[in-house]
Coordinates of C-alpha atoms and ligand atoms in Angstrom, one line a residue:
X1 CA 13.3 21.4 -109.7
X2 CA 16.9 21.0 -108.7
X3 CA 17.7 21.7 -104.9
X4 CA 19.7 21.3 -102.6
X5 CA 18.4 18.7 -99.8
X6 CA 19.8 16.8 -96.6
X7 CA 17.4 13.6 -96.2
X8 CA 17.2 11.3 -92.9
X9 CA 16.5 7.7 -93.5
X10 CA 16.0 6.0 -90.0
X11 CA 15.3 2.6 -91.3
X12 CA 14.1 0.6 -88.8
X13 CA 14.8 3.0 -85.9
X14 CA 12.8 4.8 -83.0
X15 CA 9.7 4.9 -81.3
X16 CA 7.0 7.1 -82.2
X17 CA 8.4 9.5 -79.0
X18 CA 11.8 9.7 -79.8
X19 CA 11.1 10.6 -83.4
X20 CA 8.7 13.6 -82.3
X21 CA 11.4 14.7 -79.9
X22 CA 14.9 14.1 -82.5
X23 CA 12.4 16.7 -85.1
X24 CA 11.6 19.1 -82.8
X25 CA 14.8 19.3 -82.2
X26 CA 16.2 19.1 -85.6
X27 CA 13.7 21.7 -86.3
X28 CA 15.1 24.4 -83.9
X29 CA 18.4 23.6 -84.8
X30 CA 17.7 24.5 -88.2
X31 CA 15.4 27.4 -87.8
X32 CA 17.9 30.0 -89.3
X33 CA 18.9 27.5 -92.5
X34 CA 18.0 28.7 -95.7
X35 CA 18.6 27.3 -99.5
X36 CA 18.6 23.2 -98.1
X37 CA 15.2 21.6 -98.2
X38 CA 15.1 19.0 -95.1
X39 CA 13.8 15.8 -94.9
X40 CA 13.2 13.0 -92.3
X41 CA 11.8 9.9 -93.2
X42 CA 10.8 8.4 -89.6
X43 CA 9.2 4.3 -89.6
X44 CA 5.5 4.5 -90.4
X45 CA 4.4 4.3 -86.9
X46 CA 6.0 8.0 -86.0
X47 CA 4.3 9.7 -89.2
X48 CA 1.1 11.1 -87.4
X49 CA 2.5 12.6 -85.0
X50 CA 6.0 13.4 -86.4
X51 CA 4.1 16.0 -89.3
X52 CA 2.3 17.7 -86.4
X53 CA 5.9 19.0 -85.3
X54 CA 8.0 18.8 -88.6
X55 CA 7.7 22.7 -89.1
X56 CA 10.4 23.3 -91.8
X57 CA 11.3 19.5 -91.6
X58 CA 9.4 17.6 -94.5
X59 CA 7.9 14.3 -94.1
X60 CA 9.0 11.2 -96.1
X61 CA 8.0 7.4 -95.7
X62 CA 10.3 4.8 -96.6
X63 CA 7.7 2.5 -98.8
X64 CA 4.7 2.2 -99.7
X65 CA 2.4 0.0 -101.9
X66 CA 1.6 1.1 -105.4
X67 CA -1.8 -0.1 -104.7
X68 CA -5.0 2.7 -103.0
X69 CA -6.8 -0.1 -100.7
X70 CA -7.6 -3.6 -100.4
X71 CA -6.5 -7.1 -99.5
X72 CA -2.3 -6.4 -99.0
X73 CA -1.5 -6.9 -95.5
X74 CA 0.2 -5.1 -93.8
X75 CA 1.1 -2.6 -96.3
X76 CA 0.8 1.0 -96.6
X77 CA -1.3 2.8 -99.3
X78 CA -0.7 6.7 -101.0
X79 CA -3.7 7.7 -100.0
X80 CA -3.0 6.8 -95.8
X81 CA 0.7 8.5 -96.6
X82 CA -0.6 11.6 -98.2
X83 CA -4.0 11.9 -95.5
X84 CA -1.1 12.4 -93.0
X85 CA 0.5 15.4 -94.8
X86 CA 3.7 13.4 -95.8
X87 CA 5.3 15.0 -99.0
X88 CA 7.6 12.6 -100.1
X89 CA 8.6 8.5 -100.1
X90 CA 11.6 6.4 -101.1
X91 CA 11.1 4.3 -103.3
X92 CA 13.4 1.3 -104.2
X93 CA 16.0 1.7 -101.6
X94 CA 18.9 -0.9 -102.1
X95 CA 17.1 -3.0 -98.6
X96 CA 14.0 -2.9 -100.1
X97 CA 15.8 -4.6 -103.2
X98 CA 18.4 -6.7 -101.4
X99 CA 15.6 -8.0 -98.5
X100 CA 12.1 -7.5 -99.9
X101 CA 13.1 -8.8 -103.3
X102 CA 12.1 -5.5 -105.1
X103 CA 12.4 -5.7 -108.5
X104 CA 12.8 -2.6 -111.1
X105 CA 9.3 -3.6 -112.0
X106 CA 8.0 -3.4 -109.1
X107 CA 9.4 0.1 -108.3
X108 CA 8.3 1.5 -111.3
X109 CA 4.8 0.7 -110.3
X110 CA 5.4 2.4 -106.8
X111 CA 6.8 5.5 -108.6
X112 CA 4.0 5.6 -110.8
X113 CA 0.9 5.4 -107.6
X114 CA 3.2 7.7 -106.1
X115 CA 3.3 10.7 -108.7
X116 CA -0.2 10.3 -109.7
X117 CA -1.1 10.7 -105.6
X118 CA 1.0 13.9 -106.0
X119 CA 3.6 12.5 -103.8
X120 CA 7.4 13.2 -104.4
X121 CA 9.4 10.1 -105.4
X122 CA 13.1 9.5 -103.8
X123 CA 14.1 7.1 -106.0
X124 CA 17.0 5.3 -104.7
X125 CA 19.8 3.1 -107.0
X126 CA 23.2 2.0 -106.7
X127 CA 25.4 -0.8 -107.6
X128 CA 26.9 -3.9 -105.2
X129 CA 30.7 -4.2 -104.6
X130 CA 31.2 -7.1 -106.9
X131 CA 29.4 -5.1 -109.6
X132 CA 32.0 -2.0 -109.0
X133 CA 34.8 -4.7 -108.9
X134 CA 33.7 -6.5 -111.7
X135 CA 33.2 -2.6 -113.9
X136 CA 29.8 -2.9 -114.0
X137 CA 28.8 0.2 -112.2
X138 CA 27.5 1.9 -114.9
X139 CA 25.5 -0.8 -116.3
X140 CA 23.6 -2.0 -113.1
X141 CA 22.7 2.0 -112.2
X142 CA 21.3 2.4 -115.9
X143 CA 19.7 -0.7 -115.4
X144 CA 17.7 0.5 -111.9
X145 CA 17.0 3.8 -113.7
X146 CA 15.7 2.6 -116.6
X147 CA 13.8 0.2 -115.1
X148 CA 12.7 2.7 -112.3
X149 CA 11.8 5.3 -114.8
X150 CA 9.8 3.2 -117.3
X151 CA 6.8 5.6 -118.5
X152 CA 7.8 8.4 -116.5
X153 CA 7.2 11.7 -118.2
X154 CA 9.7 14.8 -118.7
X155 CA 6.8 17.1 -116.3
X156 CA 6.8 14.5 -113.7
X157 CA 10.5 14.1 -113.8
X158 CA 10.8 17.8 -113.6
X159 CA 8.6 18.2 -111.0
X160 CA 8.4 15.1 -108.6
X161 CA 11.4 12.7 -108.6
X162 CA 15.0 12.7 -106.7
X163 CA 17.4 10.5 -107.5
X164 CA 19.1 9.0 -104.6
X165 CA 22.8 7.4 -105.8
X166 CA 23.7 4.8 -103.3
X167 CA 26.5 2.6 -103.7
X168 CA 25.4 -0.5 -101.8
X169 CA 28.9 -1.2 -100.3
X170 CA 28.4 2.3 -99.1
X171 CA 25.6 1.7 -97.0
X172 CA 25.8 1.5 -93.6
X173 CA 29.7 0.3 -93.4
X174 CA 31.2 3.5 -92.9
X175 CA 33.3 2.9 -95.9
X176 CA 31.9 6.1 -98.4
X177 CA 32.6 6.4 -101.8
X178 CA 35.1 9.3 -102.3
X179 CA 33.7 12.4 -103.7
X180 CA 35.1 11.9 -106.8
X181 CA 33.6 8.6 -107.4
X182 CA 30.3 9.6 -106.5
X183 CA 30.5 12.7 -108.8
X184 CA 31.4 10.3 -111.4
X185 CA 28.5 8.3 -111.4
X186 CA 26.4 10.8 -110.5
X187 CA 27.8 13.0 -113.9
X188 CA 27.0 9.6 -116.0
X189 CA 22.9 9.9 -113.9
X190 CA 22.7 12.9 -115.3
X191 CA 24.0 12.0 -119.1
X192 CA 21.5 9.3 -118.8
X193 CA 18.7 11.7 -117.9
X194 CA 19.9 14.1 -121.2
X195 CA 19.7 10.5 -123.7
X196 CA 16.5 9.5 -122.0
X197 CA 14.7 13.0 -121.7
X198 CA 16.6 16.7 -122.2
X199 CA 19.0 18.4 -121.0
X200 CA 16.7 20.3 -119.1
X201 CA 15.6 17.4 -117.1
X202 CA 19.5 16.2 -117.0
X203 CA 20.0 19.8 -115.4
X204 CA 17.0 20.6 -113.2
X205 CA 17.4 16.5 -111.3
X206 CA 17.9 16.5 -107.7
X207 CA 20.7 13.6 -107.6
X208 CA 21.4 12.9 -103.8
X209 CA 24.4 10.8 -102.4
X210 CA 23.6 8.3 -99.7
X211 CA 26.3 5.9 -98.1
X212 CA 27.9 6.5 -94.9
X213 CA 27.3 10.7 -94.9
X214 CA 28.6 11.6 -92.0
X215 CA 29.6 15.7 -90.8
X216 CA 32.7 15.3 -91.0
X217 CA 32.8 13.7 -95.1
X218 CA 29.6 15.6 -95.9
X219 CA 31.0 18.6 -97.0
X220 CA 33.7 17.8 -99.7
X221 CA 30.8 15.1 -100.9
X222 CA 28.3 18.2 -101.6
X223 CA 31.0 20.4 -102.9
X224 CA 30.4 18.4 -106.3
X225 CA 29.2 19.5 -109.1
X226 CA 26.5 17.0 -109.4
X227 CA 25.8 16.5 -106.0
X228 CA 22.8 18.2 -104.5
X229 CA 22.9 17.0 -101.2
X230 CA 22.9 13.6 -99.3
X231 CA 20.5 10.6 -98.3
X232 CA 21.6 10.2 -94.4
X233 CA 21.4 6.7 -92.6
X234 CA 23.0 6.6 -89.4
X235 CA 24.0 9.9 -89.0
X236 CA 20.5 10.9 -89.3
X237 CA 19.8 9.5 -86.1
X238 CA 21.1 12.4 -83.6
X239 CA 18.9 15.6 -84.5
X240 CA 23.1 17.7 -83.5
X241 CA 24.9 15.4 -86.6
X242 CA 22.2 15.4 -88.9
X243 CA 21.9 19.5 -88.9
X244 CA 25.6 19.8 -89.2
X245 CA 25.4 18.0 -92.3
X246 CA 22.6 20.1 -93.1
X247 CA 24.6 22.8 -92.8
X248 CA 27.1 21.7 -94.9
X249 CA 24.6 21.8 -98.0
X250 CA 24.8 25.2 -97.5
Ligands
PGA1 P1 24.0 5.1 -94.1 O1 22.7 4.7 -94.9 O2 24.2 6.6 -94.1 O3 23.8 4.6 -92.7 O4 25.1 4.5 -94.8 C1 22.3 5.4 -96.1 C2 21.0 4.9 -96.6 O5 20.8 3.7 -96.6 O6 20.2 5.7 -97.1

């Protein structure tokens, strides 16, 4: 179901007590917000305790392994993420990908354990500066959702995955793409999802923008058409940035 949503990714950042304190306090500074769905996706290590004190705040790791159990160490299963009360997990995120070596292939199989452990996907794609430089934009975001979406049906679409657009040159530089680049591509996701499935898929998608969100740029990003909100890196960090760009979902 298409909604608006404001996502945290921390990445690699804070200790099990400094996440529990940043979404306590996200959570009071959001009490009165209606119409965004929030999200935080703490490291692993803060999940337990982070969903005891979410409240409106929803849960979301940042991996996982496709696999329930067994010999994969240190990895982290469905079944462990959804024991915990977490709702949602990205999956494919451009440092996954660019670190990790994730491979469409491999994503696909993480989308797949997560929807059929009733976990909500956040699939993340985007293209590299050289691709946008060289025109090949489109091509390498068809690419990661094709490949990401292999075997996924129209009721899971509609139901369980977000699509998180994030240019990789975007990530983390402070450089963002203007709105009207990101609407671009995101208008061309959403053609894809019509040739692929429907037009009611197309139209009921969550497509987020991630890539240097910040308050002040968040606002004129959402105001788009086919933006429904933003995947936050760094400015998810302070609990008083992260629910002004909350706000600005509004
Ligand atoms: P950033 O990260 O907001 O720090 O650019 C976004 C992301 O990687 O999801």
């Amino acid at each position: 179901m298409r909604k608006m949503i404001a996502a945290g990714n921390w990445k690699m950042n804070k200790t099990n007590s400094e996440a529990v304190e940043i979404v306590s306090k996200l959570n009071e500074l959001i009490a009165d917000v209606k119409g965004v769905e929030v999200i935080i996706a703490p490291p692993f290590t803060a999940l337990s305790d982070v969903v005891k004190v979410a409240g409106k705040v929803k849960i979301a790791a940042q991996n996982m392994h496709w696999e329930e159990k067994g010999a994969f160490t240190g990895e982290i299963s469905p079944i462990m993420l959804k024991n915990l009360g977490v709702e949602y997990v990205i999956l494919g995120h451009s440092e996954r990908r660019a670190y990790f070596g994730e491979t469409n292939e491999l994503i696909n199989k993480k989308i797949k354990s997560a929807l059929a452990h009733d976990l909500k996907a956040i699939f993340c794609v985007g293209e590299k500066l050289e691709d946008r430089e060289r025109g090949n934009t489109e091509n390498v975001v068809e690419d990661h959702i094709k490949g990401g979406l292999e075997g996924i049906t129209k009721e899971e679409m509609m139901a369980n995955v977000i699509i998180g657009y994030e240019p990789v040159w975007a990530i983390g530089t402070g450089k963002t793409a203007t709105p009207e680049q990101a609407e671009e591509v995101h208008a061309f996701v959403r053609k894809l999802l019509t040739e692929m499935y429907d037009a009611e898929v197309a139209g009921n998608t969550t497509i987020l923008y991630g890539g240097s969100v910040k308050p002040a740029n968040s606002k004129a990003l959402f105001s788009k058409e086919n933006i429904d909100g933003g995947l936050v890196g760094g400015a998810s960090l302070k609990a008083d940035d992260f629910s002004i760009i909350v706000r600005n979902a509004l």
